[in-house]
XYZ file of C-alpha atoms in Angstrom:
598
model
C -11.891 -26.070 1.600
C -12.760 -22.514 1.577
C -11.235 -21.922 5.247
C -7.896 -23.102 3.485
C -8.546 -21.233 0.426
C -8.888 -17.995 2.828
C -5.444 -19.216 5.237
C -3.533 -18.977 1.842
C -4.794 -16.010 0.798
C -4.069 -14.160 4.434
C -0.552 -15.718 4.204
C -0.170 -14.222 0.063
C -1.287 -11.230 1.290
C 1.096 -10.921 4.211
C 4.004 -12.056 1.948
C 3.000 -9.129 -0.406
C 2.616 -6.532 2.113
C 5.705 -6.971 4.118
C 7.728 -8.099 1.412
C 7.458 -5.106 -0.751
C 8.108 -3.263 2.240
C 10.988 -4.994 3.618
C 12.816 -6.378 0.330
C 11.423 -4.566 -2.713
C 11.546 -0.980 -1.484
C 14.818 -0.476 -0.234
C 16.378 -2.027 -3.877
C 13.578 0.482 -6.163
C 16.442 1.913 -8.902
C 17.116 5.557 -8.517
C 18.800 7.536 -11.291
C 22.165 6.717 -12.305
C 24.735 8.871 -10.923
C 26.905 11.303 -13.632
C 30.186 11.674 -12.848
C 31.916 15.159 -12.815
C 34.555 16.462 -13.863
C 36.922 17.028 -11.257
C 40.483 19.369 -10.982
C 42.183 20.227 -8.357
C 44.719 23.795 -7.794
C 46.994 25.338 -5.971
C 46.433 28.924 -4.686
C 49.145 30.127 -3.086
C 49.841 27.499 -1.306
C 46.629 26.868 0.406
C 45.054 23.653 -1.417
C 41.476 23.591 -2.594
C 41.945 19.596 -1.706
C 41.832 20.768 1.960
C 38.775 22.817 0.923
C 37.448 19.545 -0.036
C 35.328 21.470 -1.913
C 32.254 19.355 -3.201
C 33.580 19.155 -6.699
C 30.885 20.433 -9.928
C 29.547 19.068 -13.022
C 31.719 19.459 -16.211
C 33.296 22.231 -16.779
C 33.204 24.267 -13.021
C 36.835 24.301 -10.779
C 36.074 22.023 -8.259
C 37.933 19.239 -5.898
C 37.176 15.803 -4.717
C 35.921 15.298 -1.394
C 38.285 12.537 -1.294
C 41.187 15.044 -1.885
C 42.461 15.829 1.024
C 41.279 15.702 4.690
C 40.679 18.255 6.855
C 43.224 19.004 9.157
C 43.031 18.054 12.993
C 44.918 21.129 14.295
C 43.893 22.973 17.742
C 40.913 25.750 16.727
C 39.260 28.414 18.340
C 35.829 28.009 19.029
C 32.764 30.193 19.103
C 30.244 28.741 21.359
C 26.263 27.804 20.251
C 23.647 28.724 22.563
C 20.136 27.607 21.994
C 16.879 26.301 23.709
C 17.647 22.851 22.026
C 21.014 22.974 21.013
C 24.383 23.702 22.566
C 27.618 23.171 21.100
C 30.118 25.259 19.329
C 31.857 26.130 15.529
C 35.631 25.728 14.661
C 37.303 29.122 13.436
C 39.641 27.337 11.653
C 38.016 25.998 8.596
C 34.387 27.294 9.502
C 33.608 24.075 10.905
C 29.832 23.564 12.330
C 31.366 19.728 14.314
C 30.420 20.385 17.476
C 26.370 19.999 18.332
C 24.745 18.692 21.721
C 20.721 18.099 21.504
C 20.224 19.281 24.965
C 16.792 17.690 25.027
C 17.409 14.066 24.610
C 19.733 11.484 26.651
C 21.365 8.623 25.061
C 19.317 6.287 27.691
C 15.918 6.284 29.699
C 18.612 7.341 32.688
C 17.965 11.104 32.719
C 21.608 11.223 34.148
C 22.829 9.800 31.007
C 25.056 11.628 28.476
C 23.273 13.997 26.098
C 23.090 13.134 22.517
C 26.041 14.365 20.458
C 25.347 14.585 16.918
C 28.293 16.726 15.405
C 31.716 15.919 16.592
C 35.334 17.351 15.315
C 37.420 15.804 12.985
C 39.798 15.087 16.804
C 37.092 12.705 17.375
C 36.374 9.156 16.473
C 33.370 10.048 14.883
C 34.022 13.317 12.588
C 30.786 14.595 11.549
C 30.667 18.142 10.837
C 28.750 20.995 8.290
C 31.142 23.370 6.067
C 30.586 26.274 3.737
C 33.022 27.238 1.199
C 33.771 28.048 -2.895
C 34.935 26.370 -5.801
C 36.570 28.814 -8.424
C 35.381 29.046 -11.986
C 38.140 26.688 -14.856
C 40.891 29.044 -15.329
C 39.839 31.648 -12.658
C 42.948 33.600 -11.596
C 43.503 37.126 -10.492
C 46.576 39.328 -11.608
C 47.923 35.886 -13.156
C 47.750 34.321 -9.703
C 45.190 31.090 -8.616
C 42.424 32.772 -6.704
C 43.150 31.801 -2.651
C 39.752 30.279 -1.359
C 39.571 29.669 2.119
C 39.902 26.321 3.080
C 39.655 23.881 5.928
C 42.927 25.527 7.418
C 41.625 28.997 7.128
C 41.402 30.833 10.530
C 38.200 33.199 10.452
C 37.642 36.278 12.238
C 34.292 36.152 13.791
C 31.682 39.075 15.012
C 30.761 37.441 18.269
C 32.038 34.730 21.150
C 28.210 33.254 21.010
C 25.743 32.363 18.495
C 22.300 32.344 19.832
C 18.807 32.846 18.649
C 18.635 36.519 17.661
C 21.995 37.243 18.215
C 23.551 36.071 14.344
C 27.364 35.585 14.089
C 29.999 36.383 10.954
C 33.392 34.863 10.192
C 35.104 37.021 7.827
C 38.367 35.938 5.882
C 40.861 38.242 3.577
C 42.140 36.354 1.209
C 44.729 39.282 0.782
C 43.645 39.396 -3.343
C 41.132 42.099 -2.596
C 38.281 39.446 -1.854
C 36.832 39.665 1.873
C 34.487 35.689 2.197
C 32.042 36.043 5.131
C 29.730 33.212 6.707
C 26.723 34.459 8.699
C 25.440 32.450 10.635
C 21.750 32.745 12.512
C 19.988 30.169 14.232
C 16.252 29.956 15.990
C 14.712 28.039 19.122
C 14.895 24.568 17.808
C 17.229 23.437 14.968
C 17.395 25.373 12.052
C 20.482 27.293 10.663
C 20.438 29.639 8.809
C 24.057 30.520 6.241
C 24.856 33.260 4.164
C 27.782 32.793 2.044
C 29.070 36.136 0.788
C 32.066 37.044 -1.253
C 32.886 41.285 -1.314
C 35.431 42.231 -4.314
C 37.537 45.322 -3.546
C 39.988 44.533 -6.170
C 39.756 45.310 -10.171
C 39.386 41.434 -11.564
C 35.621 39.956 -11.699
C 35.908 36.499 -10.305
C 33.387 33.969 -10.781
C 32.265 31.247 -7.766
C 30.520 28.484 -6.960
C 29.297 28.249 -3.685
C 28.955 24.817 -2.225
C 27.725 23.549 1.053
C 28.622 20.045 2.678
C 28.184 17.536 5.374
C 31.488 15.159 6.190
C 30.560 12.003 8.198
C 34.563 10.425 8.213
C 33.638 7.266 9.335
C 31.052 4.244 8.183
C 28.276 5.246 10.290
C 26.039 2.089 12.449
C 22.574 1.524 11.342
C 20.128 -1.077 13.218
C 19.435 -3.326 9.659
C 16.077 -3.158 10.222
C 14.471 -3.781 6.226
C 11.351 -1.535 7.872
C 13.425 1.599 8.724
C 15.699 3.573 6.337
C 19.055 5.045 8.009
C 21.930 6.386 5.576
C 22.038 9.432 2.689
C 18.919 11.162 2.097
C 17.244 13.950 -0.265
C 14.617 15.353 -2.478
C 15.297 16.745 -5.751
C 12.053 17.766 -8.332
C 9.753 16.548 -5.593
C 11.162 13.082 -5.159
C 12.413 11.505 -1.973
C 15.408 9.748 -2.656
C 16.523 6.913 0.346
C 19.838 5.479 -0.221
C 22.247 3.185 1.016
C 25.601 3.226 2.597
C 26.866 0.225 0.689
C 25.324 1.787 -2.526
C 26.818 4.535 -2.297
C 30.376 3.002 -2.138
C 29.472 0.278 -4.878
C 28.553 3.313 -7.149
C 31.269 5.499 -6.363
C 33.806 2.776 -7.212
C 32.755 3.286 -11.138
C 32.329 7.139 -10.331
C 35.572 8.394 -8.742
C 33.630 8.248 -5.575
C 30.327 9.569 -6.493
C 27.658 7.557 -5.920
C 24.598 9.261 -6.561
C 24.192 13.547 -8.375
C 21.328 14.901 -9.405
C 20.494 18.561 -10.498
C 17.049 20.529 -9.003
C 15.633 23.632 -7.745
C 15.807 23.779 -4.033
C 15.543 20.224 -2.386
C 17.466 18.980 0.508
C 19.779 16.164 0.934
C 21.644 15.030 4.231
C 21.794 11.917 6.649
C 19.167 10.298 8.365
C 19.894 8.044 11.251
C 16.419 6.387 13.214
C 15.764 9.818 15.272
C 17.815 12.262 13.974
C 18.570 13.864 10.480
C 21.209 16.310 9.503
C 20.127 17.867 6.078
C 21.543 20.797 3.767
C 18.541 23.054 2.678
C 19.177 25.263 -0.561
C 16.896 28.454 -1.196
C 13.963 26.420 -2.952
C 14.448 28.788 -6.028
C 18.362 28.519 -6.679
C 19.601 25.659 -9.680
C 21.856 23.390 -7.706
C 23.951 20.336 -8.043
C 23.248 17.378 -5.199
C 25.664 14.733 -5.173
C 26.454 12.122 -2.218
C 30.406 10.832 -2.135
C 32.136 7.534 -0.676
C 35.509 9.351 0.657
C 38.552 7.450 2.458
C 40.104 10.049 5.014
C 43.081 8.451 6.426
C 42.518 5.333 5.269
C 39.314 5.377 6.574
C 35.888 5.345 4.898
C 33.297 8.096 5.154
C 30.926 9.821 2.966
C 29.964 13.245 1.748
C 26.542 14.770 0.779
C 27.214 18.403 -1.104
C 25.063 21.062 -2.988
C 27.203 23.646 -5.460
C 25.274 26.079 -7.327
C 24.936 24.822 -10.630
C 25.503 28.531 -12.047
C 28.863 30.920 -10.889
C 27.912 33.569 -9.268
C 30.064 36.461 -10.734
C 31.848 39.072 -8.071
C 32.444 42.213 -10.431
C 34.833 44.730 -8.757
C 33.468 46.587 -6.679
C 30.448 44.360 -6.314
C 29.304 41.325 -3.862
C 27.590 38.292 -3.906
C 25.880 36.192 -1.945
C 24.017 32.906 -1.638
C 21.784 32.172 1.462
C 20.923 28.358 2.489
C 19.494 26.555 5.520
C 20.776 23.476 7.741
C 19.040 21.113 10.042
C 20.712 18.916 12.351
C 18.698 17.753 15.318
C 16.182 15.623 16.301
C 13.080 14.569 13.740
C 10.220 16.084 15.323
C 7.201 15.600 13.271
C 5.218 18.773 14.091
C 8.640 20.262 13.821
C 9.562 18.937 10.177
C 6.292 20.157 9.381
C 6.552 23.820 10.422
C 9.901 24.045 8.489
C 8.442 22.162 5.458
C 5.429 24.739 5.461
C 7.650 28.198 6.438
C 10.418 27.703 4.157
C 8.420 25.594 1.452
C 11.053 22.533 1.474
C 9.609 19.753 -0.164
C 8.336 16.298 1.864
C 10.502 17.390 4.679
C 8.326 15.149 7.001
C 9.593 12.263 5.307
C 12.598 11.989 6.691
C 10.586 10.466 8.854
C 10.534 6.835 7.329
C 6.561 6.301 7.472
C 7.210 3.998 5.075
C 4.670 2.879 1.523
C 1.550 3.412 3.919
C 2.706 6.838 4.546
C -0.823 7.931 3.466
C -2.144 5.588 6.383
C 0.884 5.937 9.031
C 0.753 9.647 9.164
C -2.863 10.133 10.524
C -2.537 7.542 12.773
C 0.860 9.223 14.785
C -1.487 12.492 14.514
C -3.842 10.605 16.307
C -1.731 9.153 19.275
C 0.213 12.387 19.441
C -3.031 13.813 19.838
C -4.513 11.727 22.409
C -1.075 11.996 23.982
C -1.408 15.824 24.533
C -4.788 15.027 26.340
C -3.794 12.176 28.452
C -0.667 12.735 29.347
C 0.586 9.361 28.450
C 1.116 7.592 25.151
C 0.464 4.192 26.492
C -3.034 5.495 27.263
C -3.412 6.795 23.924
C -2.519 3.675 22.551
C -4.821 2.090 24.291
C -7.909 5.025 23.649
C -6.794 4.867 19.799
C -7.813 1.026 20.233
C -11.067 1.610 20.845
C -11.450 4.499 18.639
C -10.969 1.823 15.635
C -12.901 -0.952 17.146
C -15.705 1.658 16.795
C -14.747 2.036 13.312
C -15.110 -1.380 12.096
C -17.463 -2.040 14.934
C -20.601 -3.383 12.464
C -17.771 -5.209 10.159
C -16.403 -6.870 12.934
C -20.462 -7.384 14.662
C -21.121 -9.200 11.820
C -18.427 -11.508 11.727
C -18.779 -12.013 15.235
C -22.340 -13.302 15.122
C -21.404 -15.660 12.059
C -18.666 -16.994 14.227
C -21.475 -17.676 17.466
C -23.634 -19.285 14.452
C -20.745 -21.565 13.495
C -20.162 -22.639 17.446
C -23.283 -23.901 17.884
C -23.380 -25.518 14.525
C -20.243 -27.140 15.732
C -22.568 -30.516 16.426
C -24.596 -30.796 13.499
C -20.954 -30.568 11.522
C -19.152 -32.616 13.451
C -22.322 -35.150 12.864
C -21.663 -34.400 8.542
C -17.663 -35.282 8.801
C -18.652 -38.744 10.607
C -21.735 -39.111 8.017
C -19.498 -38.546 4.979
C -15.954 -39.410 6.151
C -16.082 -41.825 3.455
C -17.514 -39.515 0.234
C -15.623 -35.610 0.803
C -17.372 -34.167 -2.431
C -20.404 -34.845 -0.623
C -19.488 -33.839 2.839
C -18.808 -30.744 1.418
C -21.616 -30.332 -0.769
C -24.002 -30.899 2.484
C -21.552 -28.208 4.890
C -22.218 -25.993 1.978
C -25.985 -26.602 1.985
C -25.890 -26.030 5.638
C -23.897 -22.975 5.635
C -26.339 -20.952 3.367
C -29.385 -22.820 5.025
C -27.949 -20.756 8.345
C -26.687 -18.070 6.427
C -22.860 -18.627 7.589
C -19.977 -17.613 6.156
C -17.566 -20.030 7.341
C -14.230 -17.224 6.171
C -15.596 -14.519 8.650
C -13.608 -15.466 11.588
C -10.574 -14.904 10.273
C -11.590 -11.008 8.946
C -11.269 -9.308 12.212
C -7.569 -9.797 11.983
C -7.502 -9.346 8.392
C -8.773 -5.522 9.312
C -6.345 -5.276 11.667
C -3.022 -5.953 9.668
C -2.589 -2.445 7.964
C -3.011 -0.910 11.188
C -0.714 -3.064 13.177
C 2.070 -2.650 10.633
C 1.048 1.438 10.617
C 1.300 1.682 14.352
C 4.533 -0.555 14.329
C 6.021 1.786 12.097
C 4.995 4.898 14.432
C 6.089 3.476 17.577
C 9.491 2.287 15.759
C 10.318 4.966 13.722
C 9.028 8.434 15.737
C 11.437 10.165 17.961
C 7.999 11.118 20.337
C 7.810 7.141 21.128
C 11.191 7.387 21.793
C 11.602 7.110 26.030
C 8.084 7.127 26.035
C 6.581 5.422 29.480
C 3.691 3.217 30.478
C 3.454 2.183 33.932
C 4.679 -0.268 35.560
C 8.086 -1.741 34.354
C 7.445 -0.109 30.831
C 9.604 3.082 31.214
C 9.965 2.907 26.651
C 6.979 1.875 24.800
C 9.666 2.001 21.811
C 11.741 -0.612 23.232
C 11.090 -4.189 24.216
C 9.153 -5.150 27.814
C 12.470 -5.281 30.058
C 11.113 -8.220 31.642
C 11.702 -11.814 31.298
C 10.142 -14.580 32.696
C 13.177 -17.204 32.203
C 14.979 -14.810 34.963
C 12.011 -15.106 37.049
C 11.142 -11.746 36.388
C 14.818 -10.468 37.684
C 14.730 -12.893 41.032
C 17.807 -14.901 38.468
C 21.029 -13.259 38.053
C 21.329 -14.245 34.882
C 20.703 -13.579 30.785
C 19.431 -16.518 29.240
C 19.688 -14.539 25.712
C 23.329 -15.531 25.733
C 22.414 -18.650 25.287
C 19.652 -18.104 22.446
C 18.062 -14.935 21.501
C 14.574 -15.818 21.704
C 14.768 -17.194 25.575
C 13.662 -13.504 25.999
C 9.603 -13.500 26.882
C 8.329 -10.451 28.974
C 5.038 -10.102 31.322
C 3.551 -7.941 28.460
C 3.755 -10.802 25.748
C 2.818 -13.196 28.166
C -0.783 -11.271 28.599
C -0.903 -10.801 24.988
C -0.479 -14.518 24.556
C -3.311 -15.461 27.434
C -5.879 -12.829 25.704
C -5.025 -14.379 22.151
C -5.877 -18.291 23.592
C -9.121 -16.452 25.665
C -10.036 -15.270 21.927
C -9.245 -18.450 20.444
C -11.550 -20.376 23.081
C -14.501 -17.995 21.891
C -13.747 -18.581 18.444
C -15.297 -21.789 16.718
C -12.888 -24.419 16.574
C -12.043 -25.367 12.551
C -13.229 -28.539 11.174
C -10.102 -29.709 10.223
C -7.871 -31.471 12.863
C -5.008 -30.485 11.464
C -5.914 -26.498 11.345
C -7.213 -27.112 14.505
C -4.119 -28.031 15.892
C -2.032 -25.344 14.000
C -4.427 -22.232 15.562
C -3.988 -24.033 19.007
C 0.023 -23.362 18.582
C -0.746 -19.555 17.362
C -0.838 -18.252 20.558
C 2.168 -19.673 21.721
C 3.863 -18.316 18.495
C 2.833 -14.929 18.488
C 3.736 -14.634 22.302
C 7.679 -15.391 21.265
C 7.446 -13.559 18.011
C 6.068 -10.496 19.973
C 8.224 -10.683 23.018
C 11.073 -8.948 20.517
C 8.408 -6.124 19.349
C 8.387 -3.230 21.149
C 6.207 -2.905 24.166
C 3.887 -0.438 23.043
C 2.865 -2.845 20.142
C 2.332 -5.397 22.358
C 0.008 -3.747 24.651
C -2.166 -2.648 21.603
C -2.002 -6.224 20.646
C -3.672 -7.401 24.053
C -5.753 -4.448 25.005
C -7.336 -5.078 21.174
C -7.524 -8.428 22.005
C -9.087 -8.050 25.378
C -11.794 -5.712 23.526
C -12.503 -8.069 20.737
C -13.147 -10.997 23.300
C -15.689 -8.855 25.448
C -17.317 -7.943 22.545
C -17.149 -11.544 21.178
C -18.516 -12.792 24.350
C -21.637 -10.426 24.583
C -22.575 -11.334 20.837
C -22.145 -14.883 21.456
C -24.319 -14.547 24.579
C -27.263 -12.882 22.366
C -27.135 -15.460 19.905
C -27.201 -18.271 22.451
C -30.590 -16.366 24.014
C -31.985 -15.537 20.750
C -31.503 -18.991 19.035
C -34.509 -20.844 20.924
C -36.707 -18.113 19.508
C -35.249 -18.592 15.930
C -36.418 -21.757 15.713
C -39.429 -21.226 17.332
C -40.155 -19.058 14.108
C -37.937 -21.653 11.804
C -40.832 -24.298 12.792
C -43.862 -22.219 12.492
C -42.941 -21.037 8.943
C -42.486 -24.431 8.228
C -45.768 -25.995 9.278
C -47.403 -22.741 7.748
C-alpha cells in the first residue's frame, strides 16, 4: 500500500513538473496588445509605405509594416569584417540583410556551409535590420511632406568596410535642408552599435520619431519542442516576454497586424531561434514603443518586431538630433549574453537563453559543465565529473536509502513468508509488514528516492544540453561527435553493417549503443534493488528498463551518458552498502539476542 501510494505520487509529481513546463508555460497570458493608429504619406514621391516604418501609438505619423515591401532592386554593398561575423549592408535602403557567423557550420562537417543568419530581401529567406523615421501628424516643410528616406534610398557611405574600430556612416540629403546619417560601429563578437542622426540646415523645426526594426518575410521553422521557446522575444519593465508565431498572427488579425505593443524604458525585443537570437537594444534610459507585427509581403507571411521612440525628437534649424541604439544578431553565447547584459545594463539578456521555470536551478548547473569543460577539455567528461560531483551531494541521502533497500533484500524471506501467512486476511498482512518494517527500522518508500533526487536535475541538464549553443557540436569519443544530438548509432542496422533506415518504417526502430548501456546499467540497478511485493509492480519495474532504453534512444546523447554513468555510480555504491549490511547483519543479531535474554 504505501509503495503504491509513493508510485502515484512520483507519477503526480512528474505530471506537474513537466506539464507546467511543457503545456502551461508557453499559453501564460501576456498583456493585450493596443492597436495604433496608423497613416500613411506621400513625400515627394518617395512612400513612407516603402519605409515600412514601424508605425506609433496614437497620434505620431507612422506606416504599417504591412504597407509596402521593400524593394528587391540591385544595391551596393559595404562589406562587414569581424572576428565572428562577416557579411555586408545594402546602400540602398540601409539594409543590415547580409550576416555570416563565421564560427559555426550548419553540420558537425567542418566543410559544411557557415551559418547565415541575415539574408536580402533577393533571397528566400529575407531577414534583415533597418533604421529609419516616422514624421510627426501634419509635419511638412515649406508646405511640402517631409521626404524620409526609405527602403529605396541610396546612401552615401564613409567607408568600403565596417570593422571593429573602424565605424562606418551612410549619409542621405533629402534635398529639404535635412542631411539623415546612420553610424554604424561594431566590436569582436556581435554587437552593433547605431546612431541615428538627423542635421537641419534649413529654417522649419521638424519633429521625428526614430524607429528601429527587424523584417523576417517569411514564416520562420521552429523544432515544436513544448521545452524550448523559438519565435518573437523581449523585455519591457523587467519582464521577459516569449511569444508565439501563431499568436502573433491570431492577434494581429483583430489589430491591423499587431499582435503584441508595449511601452518601457530600454528593453530589447527581437527573434530567438534554438542557438541564435537577433534582438533590437534601445539606450536603457530612452521611453520607447515595442510592438511585434504579422506582415504579408507579396502574398507571403512574415513578421516585424520594431521600437519608435515614444517622444519626437525635435530638429530646430540649425540644430541636430540624434538617438543611439544597439543590435545583436549572432549566436547565444552565455558568457557572452552576460557581458552585454552587465556592460550595457540590458535587462535578463541571458534569457534568451530558454533555461526554462528552473532557470534558478539550470543556470548553475551549465556554469558548472562549462566550467569543468574549460578544465577537461571535453564536455562529455564534464558530464560525467558533474555526476559525481552530485552523487557527493546527496551522498548520505542516497547512503541511507541504500542501506534501507539492503535491509528490505534480506527481509525479502520473512515477507514473502507474511503474504503466504495472510493471503487470505490483507488488513492483517499489512498490519504485520508494518510491524515488521518499524521492528527493522525500514522504510519500505526509500528505494524509489534516489531517482526522486534525481528528476530536477535530469530535466536541468536536459534543458542545458538542448537548449545551449556550447553543447551544440560538442564531442565525446567514440561515435558521439554531438552530445546535443541523438547517438548516431542503431542497432536494427547492425550498427551500420545494414544499408538501410528502419525509421522509415516507424520512428522508434531507432536504439543506439549509448541507450543500450543505459538500459543494461538500469536492469544491473534493478537486480540490486529489492524486488516489490507485489507481482504485478514487480512485473511493471522489470519492463522499466526496456522502456527507458527506447524512450532515451531519441534524447540526446549527452543525457544518456549521464543517465548510465549515474547509474553505473549508484550500483557500485549500492553494491558496497549492500555488501556491509550482509557482513554486519550476523553481528546485529548477535546483539538483537543478547538484549533480549538480558
Amino acid at each position: 500500500m504505501e509503495q503504491k501510494r509513493l508510485f502515484i505520487a512520483i507519477a503526480i509529481s512528474l505530471v506537474v513538473l513537466l506539464g507546467f513546463e511543457f503545456l502551461v508555460q508557453p499559453h501564460l497570458p501576456h498583456p493585450k496588445p493596443t492597436t495604433p493608429a496608423i497613416t500613411s504619406t506621400q513625400n515627394g514621391g518617395t512612400s513612407t509605405a516603402d519605409n515600412a516604418s514601424p508605425g506609433a501609438p496614437a497620434g505620431k505619423g507612422g506606416v504599417s509594416a504591412a504597407a509596402g515591401a521593400v524593394a528587391a532592386a540591385p544595391s551596393p554593398t559595404v562589406a562587414i569584417k569581424a572576428p565572428s561575423l562577416d557579411g555586408s549592408i545594402s546602400l540602398r535602403g540601409a539594409l543590415l540583410d547580409n550576416l555570416v557567423l563565421t564560427d559555426y557550420h550548419e553540420t558537425i562537417d567542418p566543410k559544411s556551409p557557415l551559418v547565415k543568419l541575415l539574408e536580402p530581401t533577393t533571397s528566400d529567406k529575407p531577414y534583415y535590420i533597418q533604421y529609419g523615421w516616422a514624421p510627426a501628424p501634419g509635419q511638412s516643410i515649406d508646405g511640402a511632406p517631409v521626404r524620409l528616406p526609405d527602403s529605396n534610398t541610396l546612401w552615401k557611405a564613409s567607408a568600403d568596410t565596417l570593422s571593429p574600430g573602424h565605424p562606418l556612416t551612410l549619409t542621405w540629403d533629402n534635398g529639404q535642408g535635412l542631411t539623415f546619417a546612420l553610424t554604424y560601429t561594431i566590436d569582436d563578437h556581435y554587437m552593433f552599435s547605431v546612431d541615428q542622426q538627423v542635421k537641419n540646415a534649413g529654417k522649419t523645426a521638424v519633429d521625428l520619431f526614430p524607429w528601429s526594426r527587424i523584417r523576417r518575410d517569411y514564416m520562420p521553422p521552429t523544432s515544436g519542442f513544448y521545452l524550448l521557446h523559438e519565435g518573437p522575444i523581449g523585455v519591457f519593465r523587467g519582464t521577459l516576454h516569449e511569444l508565439g508565431y501563431k499568436s502573433i498572427q491570431k492577434d494581429g488579425e483583430k489589430n491591423d497586424g499587431v499582435g503584441y505593443t508595449e511601452t518601457s524604458d530600454g528593453g530589447w525585443l527581437g527573434f530567438t531561434d534554438k542557438y541564435w537570437l537577433t534582438a533590437l537594444v534601445p539606450d536603457q534610459h530612452d521611453d520607447m514603443t515595442g510592438s511585434v507585427r504579422a506582415i504579408s509581403v507579396n502574398g507571403t507571411e512574415g513578421f516585424q518586431s520594431d521600437f519608435i521612440a515614444s517622444k519626437a525628437e525635435t530638429v530646430a534649424p540649425g540644430g541636430t538630433a540624434s538617438m543611439t541604439s544597439r543590435a545583436f544578431t549572432g549566436a547565444k553565447v552565455v558568457s557572452l549574453l552576460d557581458h552585454y547584459e552587465a556592460v550595457y545594463h540590458i535587462p535578463s539578456f541571458d534569457k534568451a537563453v530558454d533555461f526554462g521555470i528552473f532557470y534558478f536551478l539550470t543556470k548553475p548547473i551549465f556554469f558548472a559543465l562549462d566550467y569543468l569543460n574549460h578544465v577537461l577539455g571535453n564536455f562529455g567528461l564534464a558530464i560525467m565529473v558533474f555526476t559525481v560531483a552530485v552523487k557527493l551531494l546527496f551522498f548520505p541521502l542516497a547512503n541511507k536509502s541504500y542501506k534501507s533497500m539492503s535491509k528490505m533484500k534480506l527481509m525479502a524471506p520473512k515477507i514473502q513468508e507474511m503474504r503466504e501467512r495472510f493471503k487470505d486476511d490483507p488488513a492483517k498482512q499489512q498490519q504485520e509488514m508494518m510491524a515488521l518494517y518499524r521492528a527493522e527500522k525500514v522504510n519500505p518508500a526509500s528505494g524509489c528516492l534516489p531517482m526522486v533526487i534525481q528528476i530536477p536535475v535530469f530535466f536541468c541538464l536536459y534543458k542545458v544540453i538542448f537548449v545551449t549553443i556550447e553543447m551544440r557540436h560538442a564531442p565525446f569519443f567514440g561515435w558521439i561527435h554531438d552530445l546535443s544530438a541523438t547517438d548516431p548509432t542503431n542497432i536494427f542496422t547492425l550498427f551500420g553493417l545494414i544499408p538501410w533506415d528502419p525509421t522509415t518504417i516507424a520512428p522508434f526502430l531507432h536504439l543506439g549503443a549509448w541507450p543500450l548501456i543505459m538500459g543494461c546499467t538500469m536492469f544491473l540497478q534493478q537486480k540490486l534493488n529489492p524486488p516489490p511485493p507485489d507481482p504485478t509492480q514487480a512485473r511493471l519495474f522489470q519492463l522499466m528498463p526496456i522502456i527507458f532504453t527506447f524512450m532515451l534512444a531519441h534524447f540526446p546523447a549527452g543525457l544518456v551518458i549521464y543517465w548510465s554513468w549515474n547509474n553505473l555510480l549508484s550500483c557500485a555504491q549500492q553494491w558496497f552498502i549492500m555488501r556491509r549490511t550482509r557482513l554486519d547483519r550476523p553481528r546485529m543479531l548477535r546483539t538483537e539476542r543478547k538484549g533480549a535474554k538480558a
